[in-house]
Coordinates of C-alpha atoms and ligand atoms in Angstrom, one line a residue:
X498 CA 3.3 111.1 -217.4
X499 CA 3.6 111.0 -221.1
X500 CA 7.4 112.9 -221.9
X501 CA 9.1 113.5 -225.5
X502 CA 12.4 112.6 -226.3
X503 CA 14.2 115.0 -228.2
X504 CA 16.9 112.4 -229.1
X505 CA 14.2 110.5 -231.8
X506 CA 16.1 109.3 -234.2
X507 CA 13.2 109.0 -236.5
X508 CA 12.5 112.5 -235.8
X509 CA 8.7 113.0 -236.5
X510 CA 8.6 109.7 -237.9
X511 CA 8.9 108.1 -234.1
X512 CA 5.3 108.9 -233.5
X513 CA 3.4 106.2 -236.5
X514 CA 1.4 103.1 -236.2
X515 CA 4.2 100.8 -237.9
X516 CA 3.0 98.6 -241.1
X517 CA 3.5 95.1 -240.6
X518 CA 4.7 93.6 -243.7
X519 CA 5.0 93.4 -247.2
X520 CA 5.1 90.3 -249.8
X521 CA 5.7 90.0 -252.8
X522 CA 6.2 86.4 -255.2
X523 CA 6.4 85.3 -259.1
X524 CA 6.3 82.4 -260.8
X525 CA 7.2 81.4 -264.2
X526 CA 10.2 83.8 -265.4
X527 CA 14.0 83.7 -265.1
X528 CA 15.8 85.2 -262.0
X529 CA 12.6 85.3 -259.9
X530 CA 14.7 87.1 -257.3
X531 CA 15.7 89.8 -259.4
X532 CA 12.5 90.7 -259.9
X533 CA 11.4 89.8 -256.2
X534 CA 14.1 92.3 -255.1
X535 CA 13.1 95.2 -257.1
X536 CA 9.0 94.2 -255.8
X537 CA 10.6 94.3 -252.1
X538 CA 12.5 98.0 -252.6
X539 CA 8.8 99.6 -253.7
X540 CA 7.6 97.7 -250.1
X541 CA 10.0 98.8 -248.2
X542 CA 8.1 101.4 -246.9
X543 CA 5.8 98.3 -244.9
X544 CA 9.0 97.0 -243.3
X545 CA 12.3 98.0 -242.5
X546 CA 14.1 95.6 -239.7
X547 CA 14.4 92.5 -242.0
X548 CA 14.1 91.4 -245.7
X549 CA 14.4 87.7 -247.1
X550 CA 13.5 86.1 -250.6
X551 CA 13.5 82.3 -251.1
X552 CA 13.4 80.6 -254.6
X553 CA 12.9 77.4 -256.3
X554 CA 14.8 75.9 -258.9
X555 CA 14.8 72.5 -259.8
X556 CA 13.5 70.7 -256.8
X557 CA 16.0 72.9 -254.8
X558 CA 14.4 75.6 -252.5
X559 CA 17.1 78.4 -251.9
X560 CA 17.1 81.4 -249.3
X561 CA 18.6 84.3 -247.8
X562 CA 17.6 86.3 -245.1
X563 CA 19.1 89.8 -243.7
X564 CA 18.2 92.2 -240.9
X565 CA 17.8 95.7 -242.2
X566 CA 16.8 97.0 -245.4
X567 CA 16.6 95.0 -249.2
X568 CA 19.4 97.7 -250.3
X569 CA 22.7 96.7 -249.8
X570 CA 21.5 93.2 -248.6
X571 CA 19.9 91.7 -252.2
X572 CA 20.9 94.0 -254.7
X573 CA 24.3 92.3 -255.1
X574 CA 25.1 89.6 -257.5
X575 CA 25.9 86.9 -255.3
X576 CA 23.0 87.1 -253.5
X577 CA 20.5 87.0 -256.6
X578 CA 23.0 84.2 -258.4
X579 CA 22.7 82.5 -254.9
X580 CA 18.9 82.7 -255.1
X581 CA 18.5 80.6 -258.5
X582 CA 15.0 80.1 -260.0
X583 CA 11.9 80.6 -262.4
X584 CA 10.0 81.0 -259.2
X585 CA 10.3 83.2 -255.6
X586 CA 8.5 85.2 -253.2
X587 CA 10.0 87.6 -250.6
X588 CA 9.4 89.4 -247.6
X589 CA 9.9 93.2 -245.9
X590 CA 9.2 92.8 -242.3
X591 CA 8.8 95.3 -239.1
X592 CA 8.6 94.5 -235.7
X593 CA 9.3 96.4 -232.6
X594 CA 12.8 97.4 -231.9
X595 CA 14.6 95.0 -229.7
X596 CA 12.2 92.2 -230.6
X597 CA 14.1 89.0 -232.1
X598 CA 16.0 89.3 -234.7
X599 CA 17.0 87.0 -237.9
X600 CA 15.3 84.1 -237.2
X601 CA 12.2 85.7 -237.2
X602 CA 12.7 86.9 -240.4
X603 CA 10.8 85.6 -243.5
X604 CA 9.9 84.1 -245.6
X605 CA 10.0 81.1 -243.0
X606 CA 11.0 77.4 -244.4
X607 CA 10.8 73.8 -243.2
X608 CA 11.2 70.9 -244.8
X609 CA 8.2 68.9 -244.6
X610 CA 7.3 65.4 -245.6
X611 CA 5.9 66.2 -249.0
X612 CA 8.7 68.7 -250.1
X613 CA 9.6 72.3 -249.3
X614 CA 7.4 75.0 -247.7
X615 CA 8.2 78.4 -247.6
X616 CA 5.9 81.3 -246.5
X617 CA 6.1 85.0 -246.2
X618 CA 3.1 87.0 -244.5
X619 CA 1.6 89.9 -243.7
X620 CA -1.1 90.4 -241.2
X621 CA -1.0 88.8 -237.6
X622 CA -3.2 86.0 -235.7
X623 CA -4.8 86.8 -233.5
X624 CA -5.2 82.8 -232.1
X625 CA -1.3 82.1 -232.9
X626 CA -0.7 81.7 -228.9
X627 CA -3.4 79.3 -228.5
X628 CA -2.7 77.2 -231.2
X629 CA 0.6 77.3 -230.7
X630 CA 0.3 75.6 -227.0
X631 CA -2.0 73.3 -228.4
X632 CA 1.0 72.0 -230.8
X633 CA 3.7 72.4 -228.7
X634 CA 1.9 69.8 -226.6
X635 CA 1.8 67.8 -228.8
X636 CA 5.5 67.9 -229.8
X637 CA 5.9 70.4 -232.4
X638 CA 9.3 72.2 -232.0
X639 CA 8.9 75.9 -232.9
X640 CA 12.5 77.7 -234.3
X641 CA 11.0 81.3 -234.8
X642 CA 8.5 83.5 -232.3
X643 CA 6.3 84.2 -235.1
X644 CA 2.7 83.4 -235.7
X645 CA 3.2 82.2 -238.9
X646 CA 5.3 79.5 -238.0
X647 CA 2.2 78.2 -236.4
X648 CA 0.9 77.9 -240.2
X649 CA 3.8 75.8 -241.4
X650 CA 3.2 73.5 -238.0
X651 CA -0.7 73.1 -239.0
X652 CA 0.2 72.5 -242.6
X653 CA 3.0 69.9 -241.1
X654 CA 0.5 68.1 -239.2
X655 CA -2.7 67.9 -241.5
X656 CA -3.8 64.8 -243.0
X657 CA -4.7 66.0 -246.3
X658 CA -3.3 64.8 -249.1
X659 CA -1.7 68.1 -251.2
X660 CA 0.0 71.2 -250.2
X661 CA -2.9 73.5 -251.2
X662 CA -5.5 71.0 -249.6
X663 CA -3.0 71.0 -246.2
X664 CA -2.6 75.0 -246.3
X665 CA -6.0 75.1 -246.7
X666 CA -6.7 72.8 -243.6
X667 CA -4.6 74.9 -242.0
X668 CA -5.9 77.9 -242.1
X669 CA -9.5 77.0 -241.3
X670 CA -7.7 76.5 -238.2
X671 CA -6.5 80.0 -237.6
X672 CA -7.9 83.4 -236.6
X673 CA -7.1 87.0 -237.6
X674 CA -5.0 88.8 -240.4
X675 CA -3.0 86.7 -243.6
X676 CA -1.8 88.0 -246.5
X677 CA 0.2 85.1 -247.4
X678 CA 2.6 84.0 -250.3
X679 CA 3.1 80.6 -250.5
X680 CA 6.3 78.3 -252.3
X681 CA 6.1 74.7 -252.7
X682 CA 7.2 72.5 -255.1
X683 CA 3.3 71.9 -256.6
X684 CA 3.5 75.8 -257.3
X685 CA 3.5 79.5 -255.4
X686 CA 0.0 80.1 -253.8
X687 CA -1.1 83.2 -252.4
X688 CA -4.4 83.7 -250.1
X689 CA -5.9 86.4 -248.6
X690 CA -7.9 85.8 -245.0
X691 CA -11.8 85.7 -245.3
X692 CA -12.1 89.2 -244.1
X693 CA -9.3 90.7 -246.3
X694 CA -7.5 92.5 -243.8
X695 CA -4.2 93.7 -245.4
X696 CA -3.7 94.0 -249.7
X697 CA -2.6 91.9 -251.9
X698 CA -3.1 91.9 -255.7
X699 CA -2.0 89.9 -258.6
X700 CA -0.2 91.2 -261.5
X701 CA 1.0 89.3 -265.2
X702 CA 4.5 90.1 -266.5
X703 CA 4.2 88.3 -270.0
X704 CA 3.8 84.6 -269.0
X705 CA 4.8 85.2 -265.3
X706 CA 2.3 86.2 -262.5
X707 CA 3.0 87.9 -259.8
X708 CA 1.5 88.7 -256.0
X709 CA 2.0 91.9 -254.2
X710 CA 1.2 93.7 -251.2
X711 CA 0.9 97.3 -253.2
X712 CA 0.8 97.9 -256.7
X713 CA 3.4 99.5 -256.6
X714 CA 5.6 96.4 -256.5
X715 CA 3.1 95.9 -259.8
X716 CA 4.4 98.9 -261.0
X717 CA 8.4 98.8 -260.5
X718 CA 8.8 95.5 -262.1
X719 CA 6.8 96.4 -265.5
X720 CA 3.8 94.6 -264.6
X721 CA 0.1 94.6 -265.5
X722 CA -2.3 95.1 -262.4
X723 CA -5.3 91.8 -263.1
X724 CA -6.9 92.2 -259.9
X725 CA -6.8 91.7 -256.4
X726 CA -6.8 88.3 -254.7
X727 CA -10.1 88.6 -253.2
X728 CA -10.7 87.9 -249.1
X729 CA -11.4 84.4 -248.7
X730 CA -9.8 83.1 -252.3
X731 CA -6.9 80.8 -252.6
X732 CA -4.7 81.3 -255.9
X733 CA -2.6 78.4 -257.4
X734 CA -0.1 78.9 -260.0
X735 CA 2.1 76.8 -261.5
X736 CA 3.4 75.6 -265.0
X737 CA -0.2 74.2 -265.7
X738 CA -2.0 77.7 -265.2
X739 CA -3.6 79.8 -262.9
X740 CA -6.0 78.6 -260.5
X741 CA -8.5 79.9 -257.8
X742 CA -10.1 78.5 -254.8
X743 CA -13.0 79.7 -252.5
X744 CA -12.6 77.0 -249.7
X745 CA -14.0 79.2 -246.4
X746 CA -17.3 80.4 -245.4
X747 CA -18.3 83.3 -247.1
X748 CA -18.4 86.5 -244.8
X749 CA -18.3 90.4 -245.0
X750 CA -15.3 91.8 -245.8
X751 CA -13.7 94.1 -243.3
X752 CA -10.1 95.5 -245.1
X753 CA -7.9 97.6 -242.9
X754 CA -9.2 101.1 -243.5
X755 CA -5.6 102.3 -242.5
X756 CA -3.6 101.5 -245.6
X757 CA -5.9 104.4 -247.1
X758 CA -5.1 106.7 -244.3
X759 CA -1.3 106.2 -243.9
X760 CA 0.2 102.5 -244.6
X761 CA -0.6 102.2 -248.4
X762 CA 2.4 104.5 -250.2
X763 CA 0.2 106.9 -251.9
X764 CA 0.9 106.0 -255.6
X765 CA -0.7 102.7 -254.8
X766 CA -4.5 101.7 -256.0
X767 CA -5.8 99.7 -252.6
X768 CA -9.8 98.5 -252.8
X769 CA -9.7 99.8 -256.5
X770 CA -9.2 103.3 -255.3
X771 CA -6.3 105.8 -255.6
X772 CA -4.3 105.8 -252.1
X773 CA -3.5 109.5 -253.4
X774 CA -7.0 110.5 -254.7
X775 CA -8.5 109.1 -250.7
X776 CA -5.6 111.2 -249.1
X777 CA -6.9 114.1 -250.2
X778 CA -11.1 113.2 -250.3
X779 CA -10.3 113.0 -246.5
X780 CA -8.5 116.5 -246.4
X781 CA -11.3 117.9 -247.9
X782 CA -13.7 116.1 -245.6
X783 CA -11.6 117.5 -243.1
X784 CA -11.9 121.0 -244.2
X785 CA -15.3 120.8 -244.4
X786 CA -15.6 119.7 -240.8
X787 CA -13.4 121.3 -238.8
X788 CA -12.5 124.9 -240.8
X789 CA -10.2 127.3 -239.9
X790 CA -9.2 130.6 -240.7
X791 CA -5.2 130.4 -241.2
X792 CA -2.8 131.9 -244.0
X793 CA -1.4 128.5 -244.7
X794 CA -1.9 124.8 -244.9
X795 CA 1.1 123.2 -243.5
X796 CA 1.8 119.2 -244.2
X797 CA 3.5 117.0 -241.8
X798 CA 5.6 115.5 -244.5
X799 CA 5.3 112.9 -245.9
X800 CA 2.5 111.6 -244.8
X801 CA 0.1 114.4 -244.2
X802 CA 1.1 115.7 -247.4
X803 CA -1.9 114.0 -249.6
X804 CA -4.5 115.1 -247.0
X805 CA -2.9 118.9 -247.2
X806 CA -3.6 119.4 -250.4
X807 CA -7.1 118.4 -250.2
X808 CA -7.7 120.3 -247.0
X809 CA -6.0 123.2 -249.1
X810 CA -8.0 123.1 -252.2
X811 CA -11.5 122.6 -250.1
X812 CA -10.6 125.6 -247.9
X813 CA -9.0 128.1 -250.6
X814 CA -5.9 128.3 -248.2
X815 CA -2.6 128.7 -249.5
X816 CA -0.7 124.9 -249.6
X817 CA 2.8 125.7 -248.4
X818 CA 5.7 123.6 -247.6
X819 CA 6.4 124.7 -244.0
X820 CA 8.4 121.9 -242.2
X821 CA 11.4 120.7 -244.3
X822 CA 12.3 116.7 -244.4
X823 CA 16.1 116.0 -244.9
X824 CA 16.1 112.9 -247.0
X825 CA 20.0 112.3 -245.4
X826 CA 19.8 111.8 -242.4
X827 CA 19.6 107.9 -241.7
X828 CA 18.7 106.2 -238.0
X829 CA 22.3 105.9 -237.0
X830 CA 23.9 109.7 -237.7
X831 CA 21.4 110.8 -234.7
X832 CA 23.3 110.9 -231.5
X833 CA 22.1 111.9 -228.3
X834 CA 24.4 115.1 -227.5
X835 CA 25.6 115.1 -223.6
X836 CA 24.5 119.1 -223.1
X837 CA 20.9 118.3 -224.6
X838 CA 21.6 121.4 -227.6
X839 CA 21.3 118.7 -231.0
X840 CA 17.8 117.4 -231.0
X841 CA 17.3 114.5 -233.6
X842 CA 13.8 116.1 -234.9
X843 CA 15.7 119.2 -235.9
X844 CA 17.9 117.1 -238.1
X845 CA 15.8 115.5 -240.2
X846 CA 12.7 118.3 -240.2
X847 CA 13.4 121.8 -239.8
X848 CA 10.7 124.5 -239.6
X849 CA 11.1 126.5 -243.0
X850 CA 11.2 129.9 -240.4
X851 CA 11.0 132.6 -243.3
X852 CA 7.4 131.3 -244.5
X853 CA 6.0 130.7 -241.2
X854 CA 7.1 133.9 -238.9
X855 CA 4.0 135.9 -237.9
X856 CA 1.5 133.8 -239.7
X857 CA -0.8 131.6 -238.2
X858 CA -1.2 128.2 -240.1
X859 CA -3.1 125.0 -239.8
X860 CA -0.9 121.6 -239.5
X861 CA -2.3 118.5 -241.3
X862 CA -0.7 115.2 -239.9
X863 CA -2.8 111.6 -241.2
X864 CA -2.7 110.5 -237.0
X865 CA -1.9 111.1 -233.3
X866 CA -0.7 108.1 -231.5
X867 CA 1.1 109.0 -228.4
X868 CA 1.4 112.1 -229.1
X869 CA 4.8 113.2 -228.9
X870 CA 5.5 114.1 -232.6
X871 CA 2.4 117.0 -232.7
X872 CA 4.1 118.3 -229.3
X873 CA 7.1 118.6 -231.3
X874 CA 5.8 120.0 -234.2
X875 CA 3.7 122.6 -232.2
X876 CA 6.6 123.7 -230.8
X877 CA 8.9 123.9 -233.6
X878 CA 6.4 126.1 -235.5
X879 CA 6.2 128.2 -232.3
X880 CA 9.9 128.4 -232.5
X881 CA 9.9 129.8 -236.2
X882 CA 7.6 132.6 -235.1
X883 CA 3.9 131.0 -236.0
X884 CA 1.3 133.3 -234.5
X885 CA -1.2 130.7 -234.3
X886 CA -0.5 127.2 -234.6
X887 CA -4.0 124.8 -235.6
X888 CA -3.5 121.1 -236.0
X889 CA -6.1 119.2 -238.2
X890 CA -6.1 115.0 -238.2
X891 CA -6.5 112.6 -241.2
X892 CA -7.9 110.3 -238.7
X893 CA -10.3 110.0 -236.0
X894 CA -8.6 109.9 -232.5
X895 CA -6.5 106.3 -232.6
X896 CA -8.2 104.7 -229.1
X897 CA -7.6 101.4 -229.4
X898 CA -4.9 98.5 -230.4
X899 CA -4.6 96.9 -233.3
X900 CA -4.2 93.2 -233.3
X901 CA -4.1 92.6 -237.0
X902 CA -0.3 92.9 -238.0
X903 CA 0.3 96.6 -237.0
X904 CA 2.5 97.5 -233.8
X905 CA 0.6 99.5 -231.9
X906 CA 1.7 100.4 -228.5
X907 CA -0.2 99.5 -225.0
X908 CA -3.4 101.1 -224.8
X909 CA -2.1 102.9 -222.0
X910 CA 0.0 105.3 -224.2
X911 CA -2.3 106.1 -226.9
X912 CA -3.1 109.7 -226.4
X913 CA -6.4 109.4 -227.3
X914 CA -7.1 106.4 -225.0
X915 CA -6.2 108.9 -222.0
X916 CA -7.3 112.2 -222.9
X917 CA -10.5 113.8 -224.6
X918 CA -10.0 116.5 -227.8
X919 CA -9.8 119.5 -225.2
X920 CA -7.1 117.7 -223.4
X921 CA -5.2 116.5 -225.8
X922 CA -5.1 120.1 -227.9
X923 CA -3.3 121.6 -224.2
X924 CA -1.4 118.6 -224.3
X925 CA 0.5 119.5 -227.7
X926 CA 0.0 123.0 -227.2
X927 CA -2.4 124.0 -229.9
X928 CA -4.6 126.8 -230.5
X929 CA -7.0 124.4 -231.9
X930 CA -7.0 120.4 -232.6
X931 CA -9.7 118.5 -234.4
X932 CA -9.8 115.2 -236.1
X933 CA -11.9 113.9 -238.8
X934 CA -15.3 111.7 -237.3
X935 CA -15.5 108.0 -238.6
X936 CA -18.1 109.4 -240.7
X937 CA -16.4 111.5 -242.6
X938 CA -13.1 109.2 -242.9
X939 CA -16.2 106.9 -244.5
X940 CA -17.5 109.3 -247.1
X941 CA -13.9 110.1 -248.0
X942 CA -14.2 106.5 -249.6
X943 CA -17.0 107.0 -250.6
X944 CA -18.9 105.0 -248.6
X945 CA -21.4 105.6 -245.5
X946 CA -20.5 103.7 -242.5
X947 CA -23.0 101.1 -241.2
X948 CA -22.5 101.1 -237.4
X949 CA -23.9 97.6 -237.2
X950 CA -21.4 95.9 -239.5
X951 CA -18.9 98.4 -240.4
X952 CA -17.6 97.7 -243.8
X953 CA -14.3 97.8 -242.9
X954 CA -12.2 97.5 -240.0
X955 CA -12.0 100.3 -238.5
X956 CA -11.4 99.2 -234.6
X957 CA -8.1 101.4 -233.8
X958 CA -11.1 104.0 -233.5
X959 CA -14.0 102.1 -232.5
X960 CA -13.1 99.8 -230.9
X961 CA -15.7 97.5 -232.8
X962 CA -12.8 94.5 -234.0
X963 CA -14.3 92.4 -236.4
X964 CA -12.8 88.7 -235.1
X965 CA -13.1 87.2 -231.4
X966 CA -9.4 88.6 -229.9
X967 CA -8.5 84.6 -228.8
X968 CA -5.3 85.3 -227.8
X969 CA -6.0 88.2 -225.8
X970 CA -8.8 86.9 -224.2
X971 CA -7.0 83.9 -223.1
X972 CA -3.8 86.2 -222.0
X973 CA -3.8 84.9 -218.3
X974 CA -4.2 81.2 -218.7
X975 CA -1.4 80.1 -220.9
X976 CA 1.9 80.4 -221.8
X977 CA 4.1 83.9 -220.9
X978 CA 5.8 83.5 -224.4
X979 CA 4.7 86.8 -226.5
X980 CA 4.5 86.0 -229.9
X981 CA 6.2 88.7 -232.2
X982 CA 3.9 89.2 -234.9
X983 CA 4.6 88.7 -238.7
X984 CA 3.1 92.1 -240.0
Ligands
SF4_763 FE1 -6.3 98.5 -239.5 FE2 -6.8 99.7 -237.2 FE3 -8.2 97.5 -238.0 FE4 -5.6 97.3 -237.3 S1 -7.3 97.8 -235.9 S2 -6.6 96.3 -239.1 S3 -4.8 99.3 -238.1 S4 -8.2 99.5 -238.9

């Protein structure tokens, strides 16, 4: 049976797909980890259990990893004076709670036979496990559970001659999701996997040029957005200039149609599009799909908040703010309370009761995974005196895993896996739920979905995942080590 727990500390945060990772790197200016520091605080939204940065000065690589968040950890003197450098890249990571800790941390760095390696990156393999065995076997020692440690073990072993010709060896060998940022001592690289799964775009600061997952890393460092790196492309820089590479086959692109829908913070341009200006397109797609006859639009903040005010100008309904997010209440002040009377949610969103008593309003939220945030939500509007209570979602109904650097959780507790609309709208106690169709999430890009090779991925709905799943596949033949993904 699927049960809430009151005690969330994320409150109605506990219920999200969780982003991966984020990257950021420079090249070519002074205190490289200043700058990489203030590039990982505007990312810290992808990843919040671990930060790192590593630089290179001199022939020296340096590096500093922390769990926990890039405040407090880099933004002390030490630490950047530590971190010397004209060059650096840097890492926010997420994984699920309990998973390892520190030395799964990035950016990851080894010592190889041609000089220093360090890597940070976001997205996940999806043949990490496979490979993995195969080197093991042949007497690679692994110090980290993450799949991109199996990267710097390919690029260890390859025959080829330089570090971008080795990289590139290496990742002809691998499967899946890689945004990665690359430090050597020939230059930073950063590279994109052939179907561009998760962002990553390139920026100039005078003479220095940077990689990010978001622009808005771009953005808090002064930058100029250039472009992005494009799926498939390889880009070298280093003290003799900028350099791109095209060294797989060329095949349709298939980007991660969630950063629109929730990952991407929504000041971000992802695609060439404005995160914010899709938010709301898919509001008013849903609007136009599913309407309703309410007083008020009512966003799930933050994230629903976008898709609200679409919904709100499409419909003609009044936008109105009628759950309230504490910004101070951090993971650690919640408590469970012995008699059961404090509930978590309660502390960091509270129903704003003298707006929503007696009316009935329509709640926009951008997913439902397992459900237990819109039963929470339901019933705190009920609580506040909501006549009618209508939930509307900025997604089609999440059925499937994602094995491309997000943490989903097992099929099995996906709401939508177990449960049709009708179901799932008793479930949270609704007087009406409806998500947006594929379709619609489509034209909200502005696009119209080809069913026969989807332009994007778009398999937490579909189920239609754009690479073989090698590891999954081969789940019952090999080893019973779970590799943590990078994200
Ligand atoms: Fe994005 Fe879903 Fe595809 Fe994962 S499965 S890459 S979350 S669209």
């Amino acid at each position: 049976m699927l049960t809430t727990n009151p005690f969330d500390p994320n409150g109605l945060d506990g219920d999200k797909l969780r982003e991966e990772c984020g990257v950021f790197g420079i090249w070519g200016v002074d205190n490289a980890a200043g700058f990489v520091t203030l590039g990982l605080h505007a990312l810290q939204h992808r990843g919040q259990e671990a930060a790192g940065i590593t630089s290179y000065d001199a022939g020296q690589f340096h590096s500093h990893r922390a769990m926990g968040h890039v405040a407090g950890n880099f933004d002390r003197d030490d630490v950047i004076r530590m971190l010397a450098g004209r060059a650096a890249i840097g890492h926010v990571r997420y994984s699920t709670a309990g998973g390892p800790g520190i030395r799964n941390a990035q950016p990851l760095f080894a010592e190889l036979a041609e000089g220093g390696f360090a890597i940070g990156q976001n997205g996940n393999l999806s043949n990490a496990m496979k490979l993995r065995r195969t080197l093991n076997r042949q007497g690679s020692i692994f110090q980290s559970t993450s799949d991109t440690e199996v990267i710097i073990h390919l690029v260890a072993t390859s025959e080829r001659s330089n570090m971008l010709d080795r990289l590139t060896d290496a990742l002809k060998q691998v499967e899946g999701a890689y945004s990665l940022v690359v430090l050597t001592p020939e230059g930073l690289i950063a590279c994109r996997d052939p179907l561009g799964f998760r962002p990553l775009v390139m920026g100039k600061l005078g003479e220095a040029t940077i990689f990010a997952s978001e622009t808005v890393a771009l953005d808090v460092v002064g930058a100029r957005y250039l472009r992005d790196v494009e799926p498939g492309e390889l880009v070298l820089v280093n003290d003799d200039g900028i350099r791109s590479f095209s060294p797989f086959e060329k095949v349709a692109p298939r980007p991660c149609i969630f950063e629109h829908i929730y990952f991407s913070r929504p000041d971000s341009i992802a695609d060439g599009m404005s995160v914010y200006e899709v938010r709301k397109s898919i509001g008013a797609e849903l609007a136009r799909e599913s309407p309703v006859d309410v007083d008020y639009v009512v966003p799930v903040p933050d994230s629903g908040v976008p898709a609200a005010i679409g919904y709100a100008q499409a419909s003609g309904i009044p936008f109105e703010l009628g759950i309230i997010r504490s910004h101070y209440v951090g993971r650690t002040f919640i408590q469970p309370s012995h008699d059961g009377r404090l509930q978590g949610v309660k502390l960091k969103h509270n129903a704003n009761s003298a707006l929503i008593d007696g009316k009935s309003i329509v709640l926009i939220d951008d997913s439902i995974v397992r459900g237990t945030t819109s039963v929470k939500l339901v019933q705190m509007m009920r609580d506040a005196g909501a006549r009618e209570v209508h939930m509307r979602i900025a997604s089609p109904p999440t059925r499937h895993c994602c094995f491309y650097g997000v943490d989903t959780p097992e099929r099995a507790k996906l709401l939508a896996a177990q449960m049709n609309v009708d179901q799932m709208r008793d479930y949270i106690n609704a007087d009406s739920l409806a998500f947006i169709s594929i379709e619609g999430l489509y034209r909200a890009l502005g696009e119209e979905r080809d069913p026969a090779q989807p332009q994007r991925c778009d398999a937490c709905f579909t189920g239609a995942y754009p690479t073989v799943l090698t590891d999954l596949n081969e789940k019952d033949g090999g080893s019973s080590l779970s590799l943590v993904a990078s994200r």
